[in-house]
Amino acid sequence: MSSSFDVLIVGIGGQGTILASNIIGEACLIEETPIKGVETHGMAQRGGSVESHVRIGGEFGPLIVPGGADLMIALDLLEAVRYRHYLKKGARIIANDHTVVPTSVHMQSLDMPGRDALVADLADFDLTLVDAADLAAEAGNLIVQNVVMLGAAAPSFPLKPESLEEAVRRSVPPKTLDLNLRAFALGREAGLKKE
Amino acid sequence: MVKRYLLGNEAIAHACIEAGIDFASGYPGTPSSEVVDTLRAQKEREFYIEWSVNEKVAFENALAASWCGLRSMVTMKHVGLNVAADPLMTSAYTGAKGGFVVLSADDPYAHSSQNEQDTRRYAHFAKIPCMVPASVQEAHDMMKDAFALSEAVGLPVLYRPTTRICHSKGDVDLAEASEEHRTGAFEKDPTQYVVVPAHTRVLHKKLNEKQPAVRKAVHALGYNTAEVRGKTAVVACGIAASYVREVLPADVSFMKIGCFPVDPAWMEEFVRAHETVLIVEEGAPIVEERLRQLSCGVKVFGQMDGTVPKEGEFSPALVAEMMVKAGILAASPFQAPAAAAPGLPPRPPVLCAGCPHRSVFYAIKRAFPDGIYPSDIGCYTLGLQLGTVDTTICMGASVTVGSGIAHSGEERPVVATIGDSTFLHTGIQGLINAVYNNAEMTLVILDNRITAMTGHQPNPCTGETAMGASSVPVSLEALCRACGVQFVETVDPYDFTASLQVLKEAKARPGVKVVIAKQACVITAKRAKVRRGRYVVDPEVCTACGACLRFGCPAIGRDENDKAVINELCNGCGVCADLCPTGAIGKEGRR
């Protein structure tokens, strides 16, 4: 059996799950820890529901088994609920305290669960809610919400926060480096506060 | 040697560079596209590269390069190989000179595909070797060996990764880029390259005679491995081998198949050493068919007896279940997950906010409320959610299905939609045919100047080659006129009123009509720094009628009073302002 620490990053196509998983990958390279992962490309990128599997210490395949993930980073609250069955009992969830209403709700007149109902659906887990938009705005641009969330999850990783921070340096476009480092720091602070 | 965290496709592309590739061509298709895109992105490039108009064209270009002694590769997805199947079959006869690798990526579970066919069948059909990687590292190593194998046996080598290889990531050991590059030179040899019957009969015999040497060369690569540990065995191929290894008990034998054709004597020896064998392979039961022929007396579990699913993709949990069924594991080692949450609204992929296709589909629905809408393969297949996609089969089939329906006595108007890249791929032949045979239909070419779905690869409408050189963009108007179409009109889909008018004009005319809806893909426009400004809803004027919401744009939602509200996704196409019956929507800062 694999002894990997399995992280599921979920969200909406375009929110930056791929960059988040790349940063974790770089951090593993820095710590010389094996890593495997897999993510959604193609069709699902167009605003669809996306999932990225990351297996820190993983030596076998890239897929996380339902019921096997140790940690979830959810860039959207509704997506956290959609993928909660991937988590181990009582596992940790770092979720954005915000959800984008899917177009299907308007087009097909479907019911959209409210924020409190979504939070209640995650009651069995160790949930930390983060206002990613607020912190990203504080860092300087809404676009860095993914890095805010990664920062908030940093205390829950079996990796040194410094490795993750160095990985941010190596993974983001140079001219956005300061912005991303601020986002990571603000997220980390928020994650620690909730510990 | 350097270790990097790479996507499977990036690792494959790097292996090509390590192997000294000279020529690469392909047609984009998920999950294969990033191989050529990664090669394209190299700053220093000592090889030729092109995105071709379709897979057959790409295949024949790369085959010719191989005949000239170059190391060449052609990339596509499994369904693309159907388009290139004609030259594939005969290329086994003519053979390869420079290493020639045919990368055809399979998509178990059809994450982004119209079917789940298995490329390995084609290798068997064509009598050429096939390589199936089980991990990102192996995908890298195998690709390097594929060129050498092709040269050693003088045949094209099929390289078949799957979605969970192409789009998975891992820490990969890479080597240095090769310094060696070749200059192509064609040596005339009609007996080899002109497949008239007299030559081809000889070539077929030669191909058959090569087979024992091919099996030997494949086996010598060491990607087919076997370890005997007990009386029970699991045999696996591709990514499934990684899932098996995750759950395999220590006393169970394991055989991994990475390359075909498999040496039957080697497989027979392994099988006969066991009482029970489970075969775990995604796709078709290719290993299983061979193994069952050699298994007399051995209990075999696989797809054929229902132990292993015949469709979809596997996972470690699913593989554990198969092992339980075959009596190899007493119980699955994975704990039962929490229940999936019921009743959540789905979030399928949608056309982007400001996508020009949405507006065209909306206008089509208005102009042809009783229409039949054959469509094609690309982003615009997502028009399904707007109710304007009635059929999708394969690249180019919108036009042909459209003319077929039109010739069947159907009274309702037929309006087919096709993207620019798809039109150039195989749509144009259908148009020639429809016009010449007097079909009654309207074809709308959704011309966004790029192959958007697969990651914005250039095509001959773009005006830039894969090498980054500017080139003459093809004139779709002139092409359609040359096909004999009398009514060819170009519209700007952001001008909803004018687009609707032209579609109505097309409806009133007889024969084949073409409307070209031309507007750059909203993502490429954004990257090119086109800023149109955002639109906003005036809540005082909005009556919450929902007309704009039916447009299906992800930038439009409702506020707590059910009134429309436009979010930050807005790209400023402004079509919603045209659609609003009360004039509540306008450009930000303009009121």
PDB file of C-alpha atoms in Angstrom, chain B residues 323-459:
ATOM      1  CA  MET B 323      -8.562  -8.815  -7.249  1.00  0.00           C
ATOM      2  CA  VAL B 324     -11.260  -9.533  -4.688  1.00  0.00           C
ATOM      3  CA  LYS B 325     -13.468 -11.021  -7.430  1.00  0.00           C
ATOM      4  CA  ALA B 326     -10.592 -13.196  -8.648  1.00  0.00           C
ATOM      5  CA  GLY B 327      -9.881 -14.385  -5.095  1.00  0.00           C
ATOM      6  CA  ILE B 328      -6.483 -12.696  -4.950  1.00  0.00           C
ATOM      7  CA  LEU B 329      -7.425 -10.279  -2.164  1.00  0.00           C
ATOM      8  CA  ALA B 330      -9.794 -11.162   0.700  1.00  0.00           C
ATOM      9  CA  ALA B 331     -11.067  -7.577   0.875  1.00  0.00           C
ATOM     10  CA  SER B 332     -10.279  -4.192  -0.643  1.00  0.00           C
ATOM     11  CA  PRO B 333      -7.631  -2.346   1.360  1.00  0.00           C
ATOM     12  CA  PHE B 334      -9.424   0.961   0.775  1.00  0.00           C
ATOM     13  CA  GLN B 335     -11.848   2.283   3.357  1.00  0.00           C
ATOM     14  CA  ALA B 336     -15.371   3.038   2.191  1.00  0.00           C
ATOM     15  CA  PRO B 337     -15.663   6.738   1.430  1.00  0.00           C
ATOM     16  CA  ALA B 338     -18.242   9.157   2.789  1.00  0.00           C
ATOM     17  CA  ALA B 339     -21.263   9.215   0.524  1.00  0.00           C
ATOM     18  CA  ALA B 340     -21.150  11.548  -2.448  1.00  0.00           C
ATOM     19  CA  ALA B 341     -23.368  14.536  -1.757  1.00  0.00           C
ATOM     20  CA  PRO B 342     -26.721  14.121  -3.526  1.00  0.00           C
ATOM     21  CA  GLY B 343     -28.574  16.727  -5.551  1.00  0.00           C
ATOM     22  CA  LEU B 344     -25.793  19.215  -6.225  1.00  0.00           C
ATOM     23  CA  PRO B 345     -26.229  21.284  -9.379  1.00  0.00           C
ATOM     24  CA  PRO B 346     -23.802  19.992 -12.032  1.00  0.00           C
ATOM     25  CA  ARG B 347     -21.015  22.188 -13.302  1.00  0.00           C
ATOM     26  CA  PRO B 348     -20.234  20.948 -16.801  1.00  0.00           C
ATOM     27  CA  PRO B 349     -17.796  22.874 -19.012  1.00  0.00           C
ATOM     28  CA  VAL B 350     -19.479  25.788 -20.782  1.00  0.00           C
ATOM     29  CA  LEU B 351     -18.626  28.219 -23.553  1.00  0.00           C
ATOM     30  CA  CYS B 352     -16.514  31.009 -22.024  1.00  0.00           C
ATOM     31  CA  ALA B 353     -18.017  34.357 -21.062  1.00  0.00           C
ATOM     32  CA  GLY B 354     -17.877  36.409 -24.244  1.00  0.00           C
ATOM     33  CA  CYS B 355     -17.333  33.376 -26.500  1.00  0.00           C
ATOM     34  CA  PRO B 356     -18.466  34.413 -29.998  1.00  0.00           C
ATOM     35  CA  HIS B 357     -19.973  30.948 -30.583  1.00  0.00           C
ATOM     36  CA  ARG B 358     -22.660  31.462 -27.930  1.00  0.00           C
ATOM     37  CA  SER B 359     -24.066  34.419 -29.789  1.00  0.00           C
ATOM     38  CA  VAL B 360     -24.111  32.532 -33.109  1.00  0.00           C
ATOM     39  CA  PHE B 361     -25.922  29.579 -31.557  1.00  0.00           C
ATOM     40  CA  TYR B 362     -28.444  31.945 -30.015  1.00  0.00           C
ATOM     41  CA  ALA B 363     -29.030  33.615 -33.385  1.00  0.00           C
ATOM     42  CA  ILE B 364     -29.369  30.219 -35.095  1.00  0.00           C
ATOM     43  CA  LYS B 365     -32.044  29.236 -32.596  1.00  0.00           C
ATOM     44  CA  ARG B 366     -33.906  32.477 -33.338  1.00  0.00           C
ATOM     45  CA  ALA B 367     -33.612  32.276 -37.111  1.00  0.00           C
ATOM     46  CA  PHE B 368     -34.309  28.523 -37.330  1.00  0.00           C
ATOM     47  CA  PRO B 369     -36.563  27.722 -34.356  1.00  0.00           C
ATOM     48  CA  ASP B 370     -37.621  24.426 -35.991  1.00  0.00           C
ATOM     49  CA  GLY B 371     -34.134  23.608 -37.320  1.00  0.00           C
ATOM     50  CA  ILE B 372     -32.093  20.423 -37.136  1.00  0.00           C
ATOM     51  CA  TYR B 373     -28.591  21.169 -35.929  1.00  0.00           C
ATOM     52  CA  PRO B 374     -25.773  18.769 -36.868  1.00  0.00           C
ATOM     53  CA  SER B 375     -22.520  19.867 -35.246  1.00  0.00           C
ATOM     54  CA  ASP B 376     -18.911  18.858 -34.937  1.00  0.00           C
ATOM     55  CA  ILE B 377     -15.870  18.443 -32.682  1.00  0.00           C
ATOM     56  CA  GLY B 378     -14.533  21.457 -30.814  1.00  0.00           C
ATOM     57  CA  CYS B 379     -15.421  23.995 -28.114  1.00  0.00           C
ATOM     58  CA  TYR B 380     -18.671  24.620 -29.941  1.00  0.00           C
ATOM     59  CA  THR B 381     -19.868  21.087 -29.162  1.00  0.00           C
ATOM     60  CA  LEU B 382     -20.688  22.755 -25.830  1.00  0.00           C
ATOM     61  CA  GLY B 383     -23.522  24.454 -27.765  1.00  0.00           C
ATOM     62  CA  LEU B 384     -25.274  21.237 -26.720  1.00  0.00           C
ATOM     63  CA  GLN B 385     -26.303  23.079 -23.555  1.00  0.00           C
ATOM     64  CA  LEU B 386     -27.944  25.804 -25.652  1.00  0.00           C
ATOM     65  CA  GLY B 387     -29.972  23.195 -27.553  1.00  0.00           C
ATOM     66  CA  THR B 388     -28.265  23.825 -30.880  1.00  0.00           C
ATOM     67  CA  VAL B 389     -26.250  20.627 -31.224  1.00  0.00           C
ATOM     68  CA  ASP B 390     -28.318  17.638 -32.372  1.00  0.00           C
ATOM     69  CA  THR B 391     -25.566  15.356 -33.716  1.00  0.00           C
ATOM     70  CA  THR B 392     -21.806  14.935 -33.238  1.00  0.00           C
ATOM     71  CA  ILE B 393     -19.904  11.949 -34.613  1.00  0.00           C
ATOM     72  CA  CYS B 394     -16.416  12.847 -35.686  1.00  0.00           C
ATOM     73  CA  MET B 395     -14.388  15.642 -37.267  1.00  0.00           C
ATOM     74  CA  GLY B 396     -16.111  16.998 -40.363  1.00  0.00           C
ATOM     75  CA  ALA B 397     -19.342  15.046 -39.943  1.00  0.00           C
ATOM     76  CA  SER B 398     -21.523  18.099 -39.308  1.00  0.00           C
ATOM     77  CA  VAL B 399     -21.588  18.914 -43.023  1.00  0.00           C
ATOM     78  CA  THR B 400     -22.050  15.344 -44.219  1.00  0.00           C
ATOM     79  CA  VAL B 401     -24.662  14.438 -41.611  1.00  0.00           C
ATOM     80  CA  GLY B 402     -26.402  17.701 -42.507  1.00  0.00           C
ATOM     81  CA  SER B 403     -26.542  16.934 -46.214  1.00  0.00           C
ATOM     82  CA  GLY B 404     -27.562  13.344 -45.472  1.00  0.00           C
ATOM     83  CA  ILE B 405     -30.519  14.546 -43.404  1.00  0.00           C
ATOM     84  CA  ALA B 406     -31.374  17.154 -46.051  1.00  0.00           C
ATOM     85  CA  HIS B 407     -31.495  14.440 -48.743  1.00  0.00           C
ATOM     86  CA  SER B 408     -33.695  12.198 -46.597  1.00  0.00           C
ATOM     87  CA  GLY B 409     -36.935  14.046 -47.152  1.00  0.00           C
ATOM     88  CA  GLU B 410     -36.794  15.917 -43.842  1.00  0.00           C
ATOM     89  CA  GLU B 411     -38.818  19.123 -44.200  1.00  0.00           C
ATOM     90  CA  ARG B 412     -37.286  21.103 -41.369  1.00  0.00           C
ATOM     91  CA  PRO B 413     -34.311  23.334 -42.216  1.00  0.00           C
ATOM     92  CA  VAL B 414     -30.856  21.897 -41.573  1.00  0.00           C
ATOM     93  CA  VAL B 415     -28.270  24.203 -39.982  1.00  0.00           C
ATOM     94  CA  ALA B 416     -24.860  22.644 -39.444  1.00  0.00           C
ATOM     95  CA  THR B 417     -22.102  24.215 -37.349  1.00  0.00           C
ATOM     96  CA  ILE B 418     -18.359  23.612 -37.692  1.00  0.00           C
ATOM     97  CA  GLY B 419     -15.227  25.355 -36.428  1.00  0.00           C
ATOM     98  CA  ASP B 420     -12.528  26.790 -38.680  1.00  0.00           C
ATOM     99  CA  SER B 421      -9.961  24.126 -37.813  1.00  0.00           C
ATOM    100  CA  THR B 422     -12.486  21.309 -38.191  1.00  0.00           C
ATOM    101  CA  PHE B 423     -13.649  22.736 -41.514  1.00  0.00           C
ATOM    102  CA  LEU B 424     -10.071  22.611 -42.821  1.00  0.00           C
ATOM    103  CA  HIS B 425      -9.562  19.154 -41.243  1.00  0.00           C
ATOM    104  CA  THR B 426     -12.311  17.224 -43.025  1.00  0.00           C
ATOM    105  CA  GLY B 427     -15.254  19.618 -43.323  1.00  0.00           C
ATOM    106  CA  ILE B 428     -14.381  20.924 -46.745  1.00  0.00           C
ATOM    107  CA  GLN B 429     -14.807  17.573 -48.486  1.00  0.00           C
ATOM    108  CA  GLY B 430     -18.349  17.399 -47.119  1.00  0.00           C
ATOM    109  CA  LEU B 431     -19.047  20.891 -48.412  1.00  0.00           C
ATOM    110  CA  ILE B 432     -17.829  20.055 -51.901  1.00  0.00           C
ATOM    111  CA  ASN B 433     -20.077  17.001 -51.826  1.00  0.00           C
ATOM    112  CA  ALA B 434     -23.123  18.845 -50.453  1.00  0.00           C
ATOM    113  CA  VAL B 435     -22.923  21.610 -53.035  1.00  0.00           C
ATOM    114  CA  TYR B 436     -22.302  19.307 -55.976  1.00  0.00           C
ATOM    115  CA  ASN B 437     -25.195  17.069 -55.000  1.00  0.00           C
ATOM    116  CA  ASN B 438     -27.586  19.991 -54.404  1.00  0.00           C
ATOM    117  CA  ALA B 439     -28.283  19.595 -50.692  1.00  0.00           C
ATOM    118  CA  GLU B 440     -30.632  22.049 -48.962  1.00  0.00           C
ATOM    119  CA  MET B 441     -28.773  23.284 -45.928  1.00  0.00           C
ATOM    120  CA  THR B 442     -27.049  26.136 -44.166  1.00  0.00           C
ATOM    121  CA  LEU B 443     -23.508  25.692 -42.916  1.00  0.00           C
ATOM    122  CA  VAL B 444     -22.284  28.082 -40.247  1.00  0.00           C
ATOM    123  CA  ILE B 445     -18.502  28.148 -39.949  1.00  0.00           C
ATOM    124  CA  LEU B 446     -17.606  29.266 -36.427  1.00  0.00           C
ATOM    125  CA  ASP B 447     -14.364  30.954 -37.346  1.00  0.00           C
ATOM    126  CA  ASN B 448     -12.428  31.964 -34.239  1.00  0.00           C
ATOM    127  CA  ARG B 449      -9.065  31.836 -36.070  1.00  0.00           C
ATOM    128  CA  ILE B 450      -7.561  29.154 -33.807  1.00  0.00           C
ATOM    129  CA  THR B 451      -7.949  25.549 -32.639  1.00  0.00           C
ATOM    130  CA  ALA B 452      -9.281  26.579 -29.246  1.00  0.00           C
ATOM    131  CA  MET B 453     -10.561  23.434 -27.554  1.00  0.00           C
ATOM    132  CA  THR B 454      -7.206  21.685 -27.378  1.00  0.00           C
ATOM    133  CA  GLY B 455      -5.174  24.658 -26.201  1.00  0.00           C
ATOM    134  CA  HIS B 456      -5.062  27.288 -28.976  1.00  0.00           C
ATOM    135  CA  GLN B 457      -2.928  25.679 -31.627  1.00  0.00           C
ATOM    136  CA  PRO B 458      -2.581  27.694 -34.837  1.00  0.00           C
ATOM    137  CA  ASN B 459      -4.288  26.485 -38.021  1.00  0.00           C
TER     138      ASN B 459
END
